[in-house]
mmCIF file of C-alpha atoms in Angstrom:
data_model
loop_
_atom_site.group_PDB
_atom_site.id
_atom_site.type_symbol
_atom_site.label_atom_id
_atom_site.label_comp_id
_atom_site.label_asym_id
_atom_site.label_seq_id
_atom_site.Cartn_x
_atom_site.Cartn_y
_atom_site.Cartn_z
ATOM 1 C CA UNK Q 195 0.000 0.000 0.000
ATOM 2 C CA UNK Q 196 1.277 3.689 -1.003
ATOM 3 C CA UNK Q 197 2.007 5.800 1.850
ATOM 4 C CA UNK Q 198 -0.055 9.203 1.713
ATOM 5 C CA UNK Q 199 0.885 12.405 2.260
ATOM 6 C CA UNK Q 200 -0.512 14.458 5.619
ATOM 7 C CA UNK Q 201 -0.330 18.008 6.484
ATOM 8 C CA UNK Q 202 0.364 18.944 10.317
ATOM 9 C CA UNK Q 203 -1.482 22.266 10.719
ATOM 10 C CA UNK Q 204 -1.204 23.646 13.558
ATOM 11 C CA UNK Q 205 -4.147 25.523 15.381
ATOM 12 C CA UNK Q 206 -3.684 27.890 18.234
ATOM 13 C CA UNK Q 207 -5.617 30.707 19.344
ATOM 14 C CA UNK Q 208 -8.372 30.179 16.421
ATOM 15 C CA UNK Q 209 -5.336 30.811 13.993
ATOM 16 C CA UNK Q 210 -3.901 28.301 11.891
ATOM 17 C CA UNK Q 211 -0.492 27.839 10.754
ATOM 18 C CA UNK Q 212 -0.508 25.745 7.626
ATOM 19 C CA UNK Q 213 2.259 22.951 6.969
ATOM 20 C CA UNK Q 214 3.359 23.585 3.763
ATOM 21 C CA UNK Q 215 5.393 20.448 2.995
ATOM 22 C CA UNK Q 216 3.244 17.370 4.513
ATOM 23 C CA UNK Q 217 4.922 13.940 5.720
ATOM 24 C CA UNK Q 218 4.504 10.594 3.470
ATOM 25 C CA UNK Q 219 2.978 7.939 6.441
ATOM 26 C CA UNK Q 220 1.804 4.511 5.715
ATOM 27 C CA UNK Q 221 -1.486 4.359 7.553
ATOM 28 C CA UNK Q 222 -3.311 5.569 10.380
ATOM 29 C CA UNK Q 223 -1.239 4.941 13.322
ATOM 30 C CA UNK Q 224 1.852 6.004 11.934
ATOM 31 C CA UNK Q 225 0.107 9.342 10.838
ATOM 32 C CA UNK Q 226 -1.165 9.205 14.918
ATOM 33 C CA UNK Q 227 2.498 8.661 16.556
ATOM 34 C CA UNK Q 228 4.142 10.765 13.997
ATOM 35 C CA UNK Q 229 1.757 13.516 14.768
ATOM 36 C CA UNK Q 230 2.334 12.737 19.312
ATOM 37 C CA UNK Q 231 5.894 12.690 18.401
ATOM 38 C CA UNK Q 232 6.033 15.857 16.917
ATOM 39 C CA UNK Q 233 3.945 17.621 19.573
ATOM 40 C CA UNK Q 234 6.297 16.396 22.368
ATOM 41 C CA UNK Q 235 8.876 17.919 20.535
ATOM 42 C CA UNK Q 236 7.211 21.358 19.902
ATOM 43 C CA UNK Q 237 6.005 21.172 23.823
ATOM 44 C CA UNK Q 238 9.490 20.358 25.460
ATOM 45 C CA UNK Q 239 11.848 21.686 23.066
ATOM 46 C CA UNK Q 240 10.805 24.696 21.249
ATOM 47 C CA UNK Q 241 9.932 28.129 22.349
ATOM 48 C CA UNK Q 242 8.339 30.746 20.538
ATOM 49 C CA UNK Q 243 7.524 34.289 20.866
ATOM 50 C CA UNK Q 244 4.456 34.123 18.943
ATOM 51 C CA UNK Q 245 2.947 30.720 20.970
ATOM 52 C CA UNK Q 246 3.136 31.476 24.938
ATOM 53 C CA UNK Q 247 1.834 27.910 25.716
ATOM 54 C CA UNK Q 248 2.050 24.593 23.176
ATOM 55 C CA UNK Q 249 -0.674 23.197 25.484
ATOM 56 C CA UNK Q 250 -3.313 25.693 23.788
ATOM 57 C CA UNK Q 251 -2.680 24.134 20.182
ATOM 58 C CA UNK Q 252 -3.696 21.267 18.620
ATOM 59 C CA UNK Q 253 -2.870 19.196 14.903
ATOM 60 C CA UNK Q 254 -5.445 19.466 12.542
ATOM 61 C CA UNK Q 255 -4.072 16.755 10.471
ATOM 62 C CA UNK Q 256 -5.392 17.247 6.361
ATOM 63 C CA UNK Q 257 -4.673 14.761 3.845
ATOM 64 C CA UNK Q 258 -4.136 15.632 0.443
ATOM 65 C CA UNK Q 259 -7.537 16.361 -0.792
ATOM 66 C CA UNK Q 260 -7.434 18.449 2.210
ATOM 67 C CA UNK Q 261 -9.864 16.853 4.320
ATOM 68 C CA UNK Q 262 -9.417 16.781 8.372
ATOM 69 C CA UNK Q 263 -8.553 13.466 9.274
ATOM 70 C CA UNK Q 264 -7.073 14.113 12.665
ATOM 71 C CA UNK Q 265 -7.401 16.914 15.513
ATOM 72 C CA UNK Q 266 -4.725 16.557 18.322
ATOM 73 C CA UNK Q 267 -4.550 18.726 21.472
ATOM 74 C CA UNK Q 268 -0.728 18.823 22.360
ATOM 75 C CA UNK Q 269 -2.088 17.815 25.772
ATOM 76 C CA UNK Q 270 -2.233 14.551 24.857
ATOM 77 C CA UNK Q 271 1.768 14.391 24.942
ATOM 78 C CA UNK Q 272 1.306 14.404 28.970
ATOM 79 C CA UNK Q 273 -0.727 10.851 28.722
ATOM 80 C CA UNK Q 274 -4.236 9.657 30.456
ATOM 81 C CA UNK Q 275 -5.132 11.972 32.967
#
């Protein structure tokens, strides 16, 4: 099976910031730990002037017709509550 190609938008603040260049993943849970991985890295390693918290964004994951196939909250990087 062909891997498709899924855009990591991120929303914050009712903004979105578009991603431009979109990751090839093989199916659904890669697309889902690609998309945790990448939010634990934005949380715990990156800081921005522009985003004051990564805990008030989320992925809204588009495939290439542009449809919403995912919405993560970057809370979920901290696990089951």
């Amino acid at each position: 099976m062909a891997a498709l190609r899924y855009f990591l938008n991120v929303r914050y603040r009712g903004r979105m910031i578009p991603d431009a260049e979109g990751d090839e993943l093989p199916d659904d849970e890669a697309l889902r730990a690609h998309a945790l991985a990448n939010a634990r890295d934005l949380v715990f390693r990156t800081r921005m002037y522009t985003i004051r918290s990564w805990f008030n964004c989320s992925f809204e994951v588009t495939d290439e017709s542009g449809r919403v196939v995912l919405v993560m909250p970057f809370d979920e990087v901290l696990g089951p509550a």
